[in-house]
Structures are given as C-alpha cells and as structure tokens.
Amino acid sequence: MKLGTLFKDALHALFSRAATEPYPNPQPNETERLRGRLMWAPEGCTGCNLCVKDCPANAIDLFVLDKKAKQFVMRYDVGRCTFCGQCMQSCRFECWHAANDDWSLAGTTVDGFTYYYGEEDDVERVLAEPVEEHPVKV
Ligand code: SF4
Ligand code: SF4
C-alpha cells in the first residue's frame, strides 16, 4: 500500500462514524437483513436432508419420524451455527429463515444452545430417546 493511501485511509477512519455499534446499551437497531437465530418451519419439509448435508458447521440434524406423514423434527445447535445462510439457500421449500429479532445469543455455559423444531409431540418423542442413538436420525 502506498504511503499516501495509508494516510488518506487513516484520516478517513479518524473522522468517520464508528463502523461498530455500542452493545448492550443501547440495543442496536434490528435491520431487515440481520441474520439472527435460524428458525425452521416443518410445514413444507419433504425430509430431503439437503440442508443438513450442506451445513458447513454440522449445526443441524433431521429426525424423520414418519416420512409419508411428514413428521420431522429438526435439531439446531446455535452454538455451532456460523449464520452463513446455506440452509436457507439449500431448502427449496423455504423452511428456514433467520430471525432478525433474536440475535443476542451469547451464554456463559453451553446449556440452552440446542433447539428442537417440530410438532410438540414429535419433539417429545425424539427427546425421549437418547438423541445420539435415535434410530430415525438421518
Ligand atoms: S446458517 Fe449455515 S451454519 Fe447455520 S445452520 Fe444454516 S447452514 Fe448451518
Ligand atoms: S432442505 Fe428443506 S425440505 Fe429438505 S430437509 Fe431441509 S428443511 Fe426439509
């Protein structure tokens, strides 16, 4: 980088508004495009498993209880998620979206980072099994 450009950039940075926002007070504005916690809706899901395969962080798992009856449960680990949005791109049925009002996700322990999405009864059924040994996990 040329010295002149360096000084120009330094001067620009000195007299520009900070790119970062204060946190936690005041709470920054939630913009339309902000990617917070990933949310999953089971209605359109076909159980194709594409979003799971494409997730670069291994943050999601699909449990197929009954494919014909479209009974699925999705496990989402927000602690692993990189908010890349690949799951939203991969799903042709728009089952995934990023909540722009749920983004303050830090915690001091790993508890509470795992979410189960699906019908309540189905989630209870998945939780009743030792999850890693669940026979319907794909
Ligand atoms: S946003 Fe990216 S890392 Fe997070 S669940 Fe979707 S694909 Fe995985
Ligand atoms: S890509 Fe969409 S349809 Fe396929 S398993 Fe994921 S959420 Fe379901």
Short mmCIF file of N, CA and C and ligand atoms in Angstrom, two decimals:
data_model
loop_
_atom_site.label_atom_id
_atom_site.label_comp_id
_atom_site.label_asym_id
_atom_site.label_seq_id
_atom_site.Cartn_x
_atom_site.Cartn_y
_atom_site.Cartn_z
N MET A 1 0.84 -1.20 0.00
CA MET A 1 0.00 0.00 0.00
C MET A 1 0.88 1.26 0.00
N LYS A 2 0.49 2.24 -0.85
CA LYS A 2 1.28 3.47 -0.90
C LYS A 2 1.06 4.28 0.37
N LEU A 3 2.14 5.08 0.73
CA LEU A 3 2.07 5.87 1.96
C LEU A 3 0.92 6.88 1.92
N GLY A 4 0.72 7.49 0.74
CA GLY A 4 -0.35 8.48 0.58
C GLY A 4 -1.71 7.86 0.85
N THR A 5 -1.91 6.65 0.32
CA THR A 5 -3.20 5.95 0.51
C THR A 5 -3.40 5.62 1.98
N LEU A 6 -2.28 5.23 2.62
CA LEU A 6 -2.34 4.87 4.04
C LEU A 6 -2.81 6.06 4.86
N PHE A 7 -2.22 7.24 4.62
CA PHE A 7 -2.61 8.44 5.36
C PHE A 7 -4.05 8.83 5.06
N LYS A 8 -4.42 8.69 3.79
CA LYS A 8 -5.79 9.03 3.39
C LYS A 8 -6.80 8.15 4.14
N ASP A 9 -6.48 6.85 4.20
CA ASP A 9 -7.37 5.91 4.90
C ASP A 9 -7.40 6.20 6.40
N ALA A 10 -6.22 6.54 6.96
CA ALA A 10 -6.15 6.82 8.40
C ALA A 10 -6.97 8.07 8.73
N LEU A 11 -6.84 9.10 7.90
CA LEU A 11 -7.62 10.33 8.12
C LEU A 11 -9.11 10.07 7.99
N HIS A 12 -9.45 9.28 6.99
CA HIS A 12 -10.87 8.95 6.77
C HIS A 12 -11.44 8.21 7.99
N ALA A 13 -10.65 7.25 8.52
CA ALA A 13 -11.10 6.47 9.68
C ALA A 13 -11.24 7.36 10.91
N LEU A 14 -10.32 8.34 11.04
CA LEU A 14 -10.35 9.23 12.21
C LEU A 14 -11.61 10.08 12.26
N PHE A 15 -12.06 10.51 11.10
CA PHE A 15 -13.20 11.44 11.07
C PHE A 15 -14.51 10.80 10.63
N SER A 16 -14.54 9.46 10.56
CA SER A 16 -15.79 8.78 10.19
C SER A 16 -16.47 8.25 11.43
N ARG A 17 -17.75 7.97 11.27
CA ARG A 17 -18.53 7.37 12.36
C ARG A 17 -18.03 5.93 12.55
N ALA A 18 -18.00 5.44 13.78
CA ALA A 18 -17.53 4.08 14.03
C ALA A 18 -18.40 3.07 13.27
N ALA A 19 -17.75 2.05 12.72
CA ALA A 19 -18.50 1.03 11.98
C ALA A 19 -19.23 0.10 12.95
N THR A 20 -18.73 0.01 14.17
CA THR A 20 -19.36 -0.86 15.16
C THR A 20 -20.44 -0.09 15.93
N GLU A 21 -21.32 -0.83 16.61
CA GLU A 21 -22.38 -0.18 17.38
C GLU A 21 -22.21 -0.53 18.85
N PRO A 22 -22.58 0.39 19.76
CA PRO A 22 -22.45 0.08 21.18
C PRO A 22 -23.37 -1.08 21.58
N TYR A 23 -22.89 -1.89 22.51
CA TYR A 23 -23.67 -3.04 22.96
C TYR A 23 -23.30 -3.33 24.41
N PRO A 24 -24.16 -3.69 25.32
CA PRO A 24 -25.57 -4.00 25.11
C PRO A 24 -26.50 -2.79 25.17
N ASN A 25 -26.00 -1.66 25.68
CA ASN A 25 -26.87 -0.49 25.75
C ASN A 25 -26.28 0.68 24.99
N PRO A 26 -27.02 1.32 24.12
CA PRO A 26 -28.38 0.94 23.73
C PRO A 26 -28.35 -0.25 22.79
N GLN A 27 -29.46 -0.96 22.70
CA GLN A 27 -29.54 -2.10 21.79
C GLN A 27 -29.47 -1.59 20.36
N PRO A 28 -28.62 -2.19 19.54
CA PRO A 28 -28.54 -1.75 18.15
C PRO A 28 -29.85 -1.99 17.41
N ASN A 29 -30.05 -1.23 16.36
CA ASN A 29 -31.27 -1.42 15.57
C ASN A 29 -31.24 -2.76 14.86
N GLU A 30 -32.42 -3.38 14.78
CA GLU A 30 -32.50 -4.64 14.03
C GLU A 30 -32.84 -4.32 12.59
N THR A 31 -31.91 -4.63 11.72
CA THR A 31 -32.17 -4.36 10.32
C THR A 31 -32.87 -5.56 9.70
N GLU A 32 -33.53 -5.32 8.60
CA GLU A 32 -34.26 -6.36 7.88
C GLU A 32 -33.36 -7.55 7.55
N ARG A 33 -32.11 -7.23 7.18
CA ARG A 33 -31.21 -8.26 6.68
C ARG A 33 -30.39 -8.94 7.78
N LEU A 34 -30.58 -8.52 9.03
CA LEU A 34 -29.79 -9.11 10.12
C LEU A 34 -30.07 -10.62 10.23
N ARG A 35 -29.03 -11.42 10.33
CA ARG A 35 -29.21 -12.87 10.48
C ARG A 35 -29.03 -13.27 11.93
N GLY A 36 -30.13 -13.50 12.61
CA GLY A 36 -30.07 -13.99 13.98
C GLY A 36 -30.28 -15.48 13.99
N ARG A 37 -30.93 -15.98 15.05
CA ARG A 37 -31.16 -17.42 15.18
C ARG A 37 -31.90 -17.97 13.97
N LEU A 38 -31.45 -19.10 13.48
CA LEU A 38 -32.13 -19.74 12.36
C LEU A 38 -33.40 -20.42 12.88
N MET A 39 -34.49 -20.21 12.17
CA MET A 39 -35.78 -20.78 12.55
C MET A 39 -36.21 -21.78 11.47
N TRP A 40 -36.88 -22.82 11.88
CA TRP A 40 -37.30 -23.86 10.93
C TRP A 40 -38.79 -24.13 11.09
N ALA A 41 -39.48 -24.18 9.97
CA ALA A 41 -40.92 -24.49 9.99
C ALA A 41 -41.11 -25.83 9.27
N PRO A 42 -41.79 -26.77 9.90
CA PRO A 42 -41.88 -28.12 9.33
C PRO A 42 -42.86 -28.25 8.16
N GLU A 43 -43.75 -27.29 7.97
CA GLU A 43 -44.86 -27.44 7.03
C GLU A 43 -44.43 -27.89 5.63
N GLY A 44 -43.43 -27.21 5.05
CA GLY A 44 -43.06 -27.54 3.68
C GLY A 44 -42.01 -28.63 3.55
N CYS A 45 -41.48 -29.10 4.66
CA CYS A 45 -40.34 -30.02 4.63
C CYS A 45 -40.71 -31.37 4.02
N THR A 46 -39.83 -31.84 3.13
CA THR A 46 -40.03 -33.14 2.50
C THR A 46 -39.10 -34.20 3.09
N GLY A 47 -38.23 -33.77 3.98
CA GLY A 47 -37.27 -34.71 4.57
C GLY A 47 -36.11 -35.03 3.64
N CYS A 48 -35.81 -34.16 2.69
CA CYS A 48 -34.76 -34.45 1.71
C CYS A 48 -33.36 -34.45 2.33
N ASN A 49 -33.21 -33.79 3.45
CA ASN A 49 -31.95 -33.76 4.19
C ASN A 49 -30.85 -32.89 3.56
N LEU A 50 -31.20 -32.17 2.52
CA LEU A 50 -30.21 -31.36 1.81
C LEU A 50 -29.60 -30.28 2.71
N CYS A 51 -30.44 -29.62 3.49
CA CYS A 51 -29.94 -28.55 4.37
C CYS A 51 -28.92 -29.11 5.36
N VAL A 52 -29.18 -30.32 5.85
CA VAL A 52 -28.27 -30.95 6.82
C VAL A 52 -26.93 -31.25 6.16
N LYS A 53 -27.00 -31.82 4.96
CA LYS A 53 -25.76 -32.16 4.25
C LYS A 53 -24.96 -30.92 3.89
N ASP A 54 -25.65 -29.84 3.55
CA ASP A 54 -24.96 -28.63 3.09
C ASP A 54 -24.46 -27.74 4.22
N CYS A 55 -24.92 -27.97 5.43
CA CYS A 55 -24.50 -27.10 6.55
C CYS A 55 -23.00 -27.31 6.81
N PRO A 56 -22.18 -26.29 6.63
CA PRO A 56 -20.74 -26.46 6.79
C PRO A 56 -20.31 -26.62 8.24
N ALA A 57 -21.21 -26.34 9.18
CA ALA A 57 -20.83 -26.35 10.59
C ALA A 57 -21.41 -27.55 11.35
N ASN A 58 -22.08 -28.45 10.62
CA ASN A 58 -22.77 -29.57 11.28
C ASN A 58 -23.66 -29.08 12.41
N ALA A 59 -24.39 -28.02 12.14
CA ALA A 59 -25.21 -27.41 13.20
C ALA A 59 -26.64 -27.94 13.22
N ILE A 60 -27.02 -28.71 12.20
CA ILE A 60 -28.42 -29.17 12.16
C ILE A 60 -28.51 -30.67 11.89
N ASP A 61 -29.55 -31.28 12.46
CA ASP A 61 -29.83 -32.70 12.25
C ASP A 61 -31.32 -32.87 12.06
N LEU A 62 -31.65 -33.74 11.14
CA LEU A 62 -33.08 -34.01 10.88
C LEU A 62 -33.44 -35.39 11.43
N PHE A 63 -34.55 -35.44 12.14
CA PHE A 63 -35.07 -36.70 12.64
C PHE A 63 -36.36 -37.00 11.88
N VAL A 64 -36.37 -38.12 11.19
CA VAL A 64 -37.56 -38.48 10.41
C VAL A 64 -38.36 -39.50 11.21
N LEU A 65 -39.52 -39.08 11.67
CA LEU A 65 -40.36 -39.99 12.44
C LEU A 65 -41.26 -40.78 11.50
N ASP A 66 -41.80 -40.11 10.50
CA ASP A 66 -42.65 -40.77 9.51
C ASP A 66 -42.63 -39.90 8.24
N LYS A 67 -41.90 -40.36 7.24
CA LYS A 67 -41.70 -39.53 6.05
C LYS A 67 -43.00 -39.30 5.30
N LYS A 68 -43.82 -40.38 5.19
CA LYS A 68 -45.08 -40.26 4.46
C LYS A 68 -46.00 -39.25 5.12
N ALA A 69 -46.04 -39.30 6.44
CA ALA A 69 -46.92 -38.40 7.20
C ALA A 69 -46.25 -37.04 7.43
N LYS A 70 -45.06 -36.86 6.89
CA LYS A 70 -44.29 -35.62 7.03
C LYS A 70 -44.08 -35.24 8.50
N GLN A 71 -43.69 -36.24 9.27
CA GLN A 71 -43.39 -35.98 10.68
C GLN A 71 -41.88 -35.87 10.84
N PHE A 72 -41.42 -34.64 11.01
CA PHE A 72 -39.99 -34.40 11.13
C PHE A 72 -39.70 -33.53 12.35
N VAL A 73 -38.51 -33.73 12.87
CA VAL A 73 -38.02 -32.85 13.93
C VAL A 73 -36.62 -32.39 13.50
N MET A 74 -36.37 -31.11 13.65
CA MET A 74 -35.07 -30.57 13.30
C MET A 74 -34.36 -30.13 14.57
N ARG A 75 -33.13 -30.58 14.72
CA ARG A 75 -32.31 -30.12 15.86
C ARG A 75 -31.32 -29.09 15.33
N TYR A 76 -31.26 -27.98 16.04
CA TYR A 76 -30.41 -26.86 15.60
C TYR A 76 -29.52 -26.44 16.75
N ASP A 77 -28.22 -26.43 16.51
CA ASP A 77 -27.27 -26.03 17.54
C ASP A 77 -26.74 -24.63 17.21
N VAL A 78 -27.29 -23.65 17.90
CA VAL A 78 -26.92 -22.27 17.61
C VAL A 78 -25.46 -21.99 17.98
N GLY A 79 -24.91 -22.82 18.87
CA GLY A 79 -23.51 -22.66 19.25
C GLY A 79 -22.54 -23.03 18.14
N ARG A 80 -22.99 -23.87 17.22
CA ARG A 80 -22.15 -24.26 16.09
C ARG A 80 -22.41 -23.41 14.86
N CYS A 81 -23.62 -22.84 14.80
CA CYS A 81 -24.05 -22.12 13.59
C CYS A 81 -23.15 -20.92 13.31
N THR A 82 -22.81 -20.76 12.04
CA THR A 82 -21.99 -19.61 11.64
C THR A 82 -22.84 -18.53 10.96
N PHE A 83 -24.15 -18.78 10.88
CA PHE A 83 -25.10 -17.84 10.27
C PHE A 83 -24.77 -17.56 8.80
N CYS A 84 -24.24 -18.58 8.16
CA CYS A 84 -23.84 -18.42 6.75
C CYS A 84 -25.04 -18.36 5.81
N GLY A 85 -26.16 -18.93 6.25
CA GLY A 85 -27.38 -18.89 5.43
C GLY A 85 -27.47 -19.99 4.39
N GLN A 86 -26.53 -20.94 4.42
CA GLN A 86 -26.54 -22.01 3.41
C GLN A 86 -27.83 -22.84 3.49
N CYS A 87 -28.31 -23.10 4.70
CA CYS A 87 -29.54 -23.91 4.85
C CYS A 87 -30.71 -23.22 4.16
N MET A 88 -30.76 -21.89 4.25
CA MET A 88 -31.84 -21.15 3.59
C MET A 88 -31.72 -21.27 2.08
N GLN A 89 -30.47 -21.26 1.59
CA GLN A 89 -30.24 -21.38 0.15
C GLN A 89 -30.59 -22.78 -0.34
N SER A 90 -30.25 -23.78 0.47
CA SER A 90 -30.41 -25.17 0.04
C SER A 90 -31.87 -25.61 0.01
N CYS A 91 -32.68 -25.10 0.91
CA CYS A 91 -34.06 -25.57 1.01
C CYS A 91 -34.93 -24.91 -0.06
N ARG A 92 -35.51 -25.76 -0.91
CA ARG A 92 -36.37 -25.24 -1.98
C ARG A 92 -37.75 -24.87 -1.45
N PHE A 93 -38.03 -25.26 -0.23
CA PHE A 93 -39.38 -25.06 0.29
C PHE A 93 -39.46 -23.98 1.36
N GLU A 94 -38.40 -23.22 1.46
CA GLU A 94 -38.35 -22.07 2.37
C GLU A 94 -38.70 -22.43 3.81
N CYS A 95 -38.19 -23.57 4.26
CA CYS A 95 -38.44 -23.98 5.64
C CYS A 95 -37.57 -23.19 6.62
N TRP A 96 -36.44 -22.69 6.15
CA TRP A 96 -35.52 -21.98 7.03
C TRP A 96 -35.62 -20.47 6.83
N HIS A 97 -35.56 -19.76 7.91
CA HIS A 97 -35.35 -18.31 7.81
C HIS A 97 -34.57 -17.84 9.04
N ALA A 98 -33.90 -16.71 8.89
CA ALA A 98 -33.12 -16.17 10.00
C ALA A 98 -33.94 -15.09 10.69
N ALA A 99 -34.14 -15.26 11.99
CA ALA A 99 -34.89 -14.25 12.75
C ALA A 99 -34.02 -13.01 12.93
N ASN A 100 -34.54 -11.85 12.61
CA ASN A 100 -33.73 -10.65 12.79
C ASN A 100 -33.95 -10.00 14.16
N ASP A 101 -34.83 -10.63 14.98
CA ASP A 101 -35.08 -10.07 16.31
C ASP A 101 -34.60 -11.00 17.43
N ASP A 102 -33.84 -12.03 17.06
CA ASP A 102 -33.32 -12.96 18.07
C ASP A 102 -31.85 -13.22 17.75
N TRP A 103 -31.00 -12.32 18.18
CA TRP A 103 -29.60 -12.40 17.79
C TRP A 103 -28.64 -12.29 18.97
N SER A 104 -29.16 -11.95 20.15
CA SER A 104 -28.28 -11.82 21.31
C SER A 104 -28.16 -13.20 21.95
N LEU A 105 -27.27 -14.02 21.38
CA LEU A 105 -27.31 -15.45 21.66
C LEU A 105 -26.14 -15.96 22.51
N ALA A 106 -25.36 -15.05 23.02
CA ALA A 106 -24.19 -15.48 23.80
C ALA A 106 -24.63 -16.06 25.14
N GLY A 107 -23.83 -16.94 25.70
CA GLY A 107 -24.12 -17.51 27.01
C GLY A 107 -22.83 -17.86 27.71
N THR A 108 -22.91 -18.07 29.00
CA THR A 108 -21.69 -18.40 29.75
C THR A 108 -21.51 -19.92 29.88
N THR A 109 -22.56 -20.68 29.53
CA THR A 109 -22.43 -22.15 29.51
C THR A 109 -22.97 -22.64 28.17
N VAL A 110 -22.76 -23.91 27.87
CA VAL A 110 -23.24 -24.44 26.59
C VAL A 110 -24.72 -24.82 26.67
N ASP A 111 -25.29 -24.80 27.89
CA ASP A 111 -26.70 -25.16 28.03
C ASP A 111 -27.58 -24.15 27.28
N GLY A 112 -28.62 -24.65 26.68
CA GLY A 112 -29.60 -23.77 26.03
C GLY A 112 -29.22 -23.37 24.62
N PHE A 113 -28.19 -23.99 24.06
CA PHE A 113 -27.80 -23.64 22.69
C PHE A 113 -28.46 -24.56 21.66
N THR A 114 -29.14 -25.60 22.14
CA THR A 114 -29.75 -26.54 21.20
C THR A 114 -31.25 -26.35 21.17
N TYR A 115 -31.78 -26.22 19.95
CA TYR A 115 -33.22 -26.03 19.78
C TYR A 115 -33.78 -27.21 19.00
N TYR A 116 -34.99 -27.61 19.37
CA TYR A 116 -35.69 -28.65 18.61
C TYR A 116 -36.92 -28.01 17.98
N TYR A 117 -37.05 -28.14 16.68
CA TYR A 117 -38.19 -27.58 15.97
C TYR A 117 -39.06 -28.72 15.46
N GLY A 118 -40.37 -28.50 15.50
CA GLY A 118 -41.31 -29.50 15.00
C GLY A 118 -42.55 -29.49 15.86
N GLU A 119 -43.48 -30.42 15.57
CA GLU A 119 -44.68 -30.52 16.40
C GLU A 119 -44.27 -30.96 17.80
N GLU A 120 -44.99 -30.45 18.80
CA GLU A 120 -44.61 -30.72 20.20
C GLU A 120 -44.49 -32.21 20.51
N ASP A 121 -45.48 -32.99 20.05
CA ASP A 121 -45.46 -34.45 20.33
C ASP A 121 -44.25 -35.11 19.70
N ASP A 122 -43.92 -34.66 18.48
CA ASP A 122 -42.78 -35.24 17.77
C ASP A 122 -41.47 -34.92 18.48
N VAL A 123 -41.37 -33.67 18.94
CA VAL A 123 -40.15 -33.27 19.66
C VAL A 123 -40.02 -34.09 20.94
N GLU A 124 -41.13 -34.27 21.63
CA GLU A 124 -41.09 -35.06 22.88
C GLU A 124 -40.64 -36.49 22.59
N ARG A 125 -41.11 -37.03 21.47
CA ARG A 125 -40.72 -38.40 21.10
C ARG A 125 -39.22 -38.50 20.84
N VAL A 126 -38.69 -37.52 20.16
CA VAL A 126 -37.24 -37.52 19.88
C VAL A 126 -36.46 -37.36 21.18
N LEU A 127 -36.94 -36.47 22.04
CA LEU A 127 -36.23 -36.22 23.29
C LEU A 127 -36.28 -37.42 24.24
N ALA A 128 -37.31 -38.26 24.07
CA ALA A 128 -37.45 -39.42 24.96
C ALA A 128 -36.37 -40.46 24.68
N GLU A 129 -35.81 -40.44 23.49
CA GLU A 129 -34.75 -41.39 23.13
C GLU A 129 -33.40 -40.75 23.44
N PRO A 130 -32.39 -41.57 23.73
CA PRO A 130 -31.03 -40.98 23.79
C PRO A 130 -30.72 -40.44 22.39
N VAL A 131 -30.58 -39.13 22.27
CA VAL A 131 -30.57 -38.48 20.96
C VAL A 131 -29.54 -39.06 19.99
N GLU A 132 -28.31 -39.30 20.45
CA GLU A 132 -27.27 -39.76 19.53
C GLU A 132 -27.57 -41.17 19.00
N GLU A 133 -28.42 -41.92 19.73
CA GLU A 133 -28.71 -43.28 19.28
C GLU A 133 -30.07 -43.37 18.63
N HIS A 134 -30.69 -42.23 18.39
CA HIS A 134 -32.05 -42.27 17.89
C HIS A 134 -32.10 -42.96 16.53
N PRO A 135 -32.96 -43.99 16.39
CA PRO A 135 -32.96 -44.78 15.16
C PRO A 135 -33.46 -44.02 13.93
N VAL A 136 -34.18 -42.93 14.12
CA VAL A 136 -34.74 -42.25 12.95
C VAL A 136 -33.91 -41.05 12.51
N LYS A 137 -32.76 -40.83 13.16
CA LYS A 137 -31.91 -39.72 12.74
C LYS A 137 -31.31 -40.05 11.37
N VAL A 138 -31.36 -39.10 10.43
CA VAL A 138 -30.82 -39.39 9.09
C VAL A 138 -29.50 -38.68 8.89
S1 SF4 B 1 -26.80 -20.78 8.80
FE1 SF4 B 1 -25.12 -22.02 8.00
S2 SF4 B 1 -24.09 -22.86 9.81
FE2 SF4 B 1 -26.13 -22.11 10.48
S3 SF4 B 1 -27.46 -23.91 10.35
FE3 SF4 B 1 -27.66 -22.82 8.40
S4 SF4 B 1 -26.13 -23.79 7.07
FE4 SF4 B 1 -25.62 -24.36 9.15
S1 SF4 B 2 -33.74 -28.83 2.71
FE1 SF4 B 2 -35.80 -28.15 3.30
S2 SF4 B 2 -37.12 -29.82 2.67
FE2 SF4 B 2 -35.05 -30.63 2.73
S3 SF4 B 2 -34.81 -31.48 4.81
FE3 SF4 B 2 -34.04 -29.38 4.86
S4 SF4 B 2 -35.82 -28.21 5.54
FE4 SF4 B 2 -36.61 -30.17 4.82
#
